[in-house]
GROMACS .gro file of C-alpha atoms in nm:
model
  145
    1MET     CA    1   4.232   6.167  14.887
    2LYS     CA    2   4.356   6.172  14.533
    3LYS     CA    3   4.561   6.472  14.424
    4GLY     CA    4   4.679   6.613  14.096
    5LYS     CA    5   4.773   6.955  13.966
    6LEU     CA    6   4.628   7.224  13.744
    7HIS     CA    7   4.824   7.209  13.417
    8SER     CA    8   4.654   7.509  13.254
    9ILE     CA    9   4.363   7.754  13.259
   10CYS     CA   10   4.200   7.865  12.933
   11ILE     CA   11   3.921   8.110  12.855
   12SER     CA   12   3.745   8.261  12.555
   13PRO     CA   13   3.518   8.566  12.545
   14GLU     CA   14   3.239   8.379  12.363
   15ARG     CA   15   3.109   8.027  12.317
   16GLY     CA   16   3.204   7.840  12.002
   17GLN     CA   17   3.568   7.949  12.008
   18LEU     CA   18   3.894   7.780  12.092
   19LYS     CA   19   4.025   7.902  12.426
   20THR     CA   20   4.340   8.098  12.511
   21GLU     CA   21   4.567   8.007  12.800
   22VAL     CA   22   4.594   8.244  13.097
   23GLU     CA   23   4.824   8.223  13.401
   24GLN     CA   24   4.550   8.268  13.660
   25ALA     CA   25   4.176   8.318  13.686
   26ARG     CA   26   3.897   8.384  13.930
   27LEU     CA   27   3.625   8.126  13.980
   28ILE     CA   28   3.297   8.288  14.078
   29GLU     CA   29   3.046   8.089  14.282
   30ASN     CA   30   2.739   7.979  14.082
   31TYR     CA   31   2.879   8.152  13.772
   32GLY     CA   32   3.207   8.010  13.638
   33ILE     CA   33   3.537   8.161  13.531
   34GLU     CA   34   3.549   8.540  13.517
   35ASN     CA   35   3.566   8.662  13.153
   36ASP     CA   36   3.482   8.321  13.003
   37GLY     CA   37   3.199   8.283  12.752
   38HIS     CA   38   3.063   7.967  12.916
   39ALA     CA   39   3.013   8.130  13.255
   40GLY     CA   40   2.654   8.176  13.366
   41GLU     CA   41   2.380   8.025  13.576
   42TRP     CA   42   2.377   7.675  13.428
   43GLY     CA   43   2.536   7.335  13.488
   44ARG     CA   44   2.831   7.362  13.248
   45GLN     CA   45   3.013   7.664  13.389
   46VAL     CA   46   3.362   7.510  13.378
   47THR     CA   47   3.497   7.229  13.160
   48CYS     CA   48   3.779   7.005  13.280
   49LEU     CA   49   3.988   6.765  13.077
   50ASN     CA   50   4.276   6.535  13.158
   51TRP     CA   51   4.612   6.659  13.022
   52ALA     CA   52   4.704   6.295  12.946
   53SER     CA   53   4.406   6.280  12.705
   54VAL     CA   54   4.546   6.575  12.508
   55LEU     CA   55   4.888   6.409  12.488
   56LYS     CA   56   4.725   6.084  12.374
   57ALA     CA   57   4.521   6.264  12.105
   58ASN     CA   58   4.838   6.438  11.985
   59LYS     CA   59   5.011   6.104  11.944
   60GLU     CA   60   4.720   5.907  11.796
   61HIS     CA   61   4.608   6.177  11.551
   62ASN     CA   62   4.950   6.326  11.468
   63LEU     CA   63   4.857   6.660  11.625
   64GLN     CA   64   5.070   6.915  11.805
   65VAL     CA   65   4.817   7.102  12.015
   66GLY     CA   66   4.823   7.229  12.370
   67PRO     CA   67   4.600   7.400  12.624
   68GLY     CA   68   4.272   7.540  12.494
   69ALA     CA   69   4.275   7.346  12.166
   70PHE     CA   70   3.988   7.122  12.277
   71ALA     CA   71   3.791   7.422  12.411
   72GLU     CA   72   3.844   7.313  12.771
   73ASN     CA   73   3.881   7.555  13.061
   74LEU     CA   74   4.103   7.348  13.287
   75LEU     CA   75   4.359   7.081  13.202
   76ILE     CA   76   4.435   6.864  13.503
   77GLU     CA   77   4.734   6.633  13.551
   78GLY     CA   78   4.759   6.328  13.772
   79LEU     CA   79   4.391   6.243  13.824
   80GLU     CA   80   4.157   6.008  13.640
   81LEU     CA   81   3.880   6.262  13.599
   82VAL     CA   82   3.617   6.016  13.474
   83GLU     CA   83   3.646   5.841  13.812
   84VAL     CA   84   3.528   6.153  13.996
   85GLY     CA   85   3.166   6.095  13.890
   86VAL     CA   86   2.861   6.318  13.869
   87GLY     CA   87   2.816   6.497  14.202
   88GLY     CA   88   3.185   6.457  14.284
   89LYS     CA   89   3.387   6.759  14.394
   90LEU     CA   90   3.728   6.897  14.301
   91LYS     CA   91   3.914   7.147  14.516
   92ILE     CA   92   4.155   7.367  14.321
   93GLY     CA   93   4.415   7.578  14.499
   94ASP     CA   94   4.330   7.708  14.844
   95ASP     CA   95   3.960   7.787  14.811
   96ALA     CA   96   3.784   7.700  14.486
   97ILE     CA   97   3.553   7.398  14.471
   98LEU     CA   98   3.386   7.259  14.159
   99GLN     CA   99   3.105   7.003  14.155
  100VAL     CA  100   3.069   6.774  13.854
  101SER     CA  101   2.727   6.821  13.694
  102GLN     CA  102   2.782   6.614  13.379
  103ILE     CA  103   3.039   6.386  13.216
  104GLY     CA  104   3.055   6.420  12.840
  105LYS     CA  105   2.796   6.587  12.621
  106GLU     CA  106   2.623   6.553  12.288
  107ASP     CA  107   2.880   6.539  12.010
  108HIS     CA  108   2.792   6.797  11.747
  109PRO     CA  109   2.999   6.966  11.476
  110SER     CA  110   3.207   7.220  11.663
  111VAL     CA  111   3.500   7.451  11.608
  112VAL     CA  112   3.721   7.182  11.765
  113THR     CA  113   3.606   6.909  11.526
  114ARG     CA  114   3.631   7.141  11.227
  115THR     CA  115   3.980   7.255  11.329
  116LEU     CA  116   4.138   6.932  11.455
  117GLY     CA  117   3.920   6.654  11.315
  118VAL     CA  118   3.891   6.504  11.664
  119THR     CA  119   3.716   6.607  11.985
  120LEU     CA  120   3.747   6.501  12.351
  121LEU     CA  121   3.494   6.692  12.564
  122PRO     CA  122   3.186   6.498  12.442
  123TYR     CA  123   3.346   6.176  12.565
  124GLU     CA  124   3.578   6.264  12.853
  125GLY     CA  125   3.502   6.618  12.961
  126LEU     CA  126   3.386   6.698  13.312
  127PHE     CA  127   3.131   6.978  13.315
  128CYS     CA  128   3.118   7.151  13.650
  129LYS     CA  129   2.948   7.418  13.856
  130VAL     CA  130   3.145   7.645  14.085
  131ILE     CA  131   3.014   7.583  14.436
  132GLN     CA  132   3.286   7.785  14.610
  133GLY     CA  133   3.475   8.062  14.436
  134GLY     CA  134   3.840   8.154  14.457
  135SER     CA  135   4.151   8.246  14.266
  136ILE     CA  136   4.332   7.970  14.079
  137LYS     CA  137   4.667   7.960  13.900
  138ARG     CA  138   4.871   7.717  13.693
  139ASP     CA  139   5.030   7.436  13.899
  140ASP     CA  140   4.777   7.471  14.182
  141PRO     CA  141   4.699   7.142  14.357
  142VAL     CA  142   4.375   6.970  14.252
  143GLU     CA  143   4.216   6.735  14.504
  144VAL     CA  144   3.916   6.504  14.483
  145LEU     CA  145   3.699   6.570  14.789
   0.00000   0.00000   0.00000
């Protein structure tokens, strides 16, 4: 089983905003991250992005951005997320399990593109549903099931 770690957790109260980093969060089954604007009964409850992709974008586009700048919820280190695949599962911490519902999305003008001039989620983002809730915190282990 492949393992990585949770680099950061970010939330925003509404959709269409950059996200703010938090130390810990609660994943709610069939809903998403507590207090996040993307939570709800749909397939894109939680967005995951590879931390290495943010570092690469910083270098290639002369940026200096960190967690939340690409409107992602979770930045994960040490895993090739695109290899997880639709239907694949990620266990975070002791209890929480996400299932990938979609990889990438339609690229449309967004707050990220307007702010940074570059976007990652439409091409590399994992969009997930929470199939088992639990508390998560920075540096928790992330495992492909």
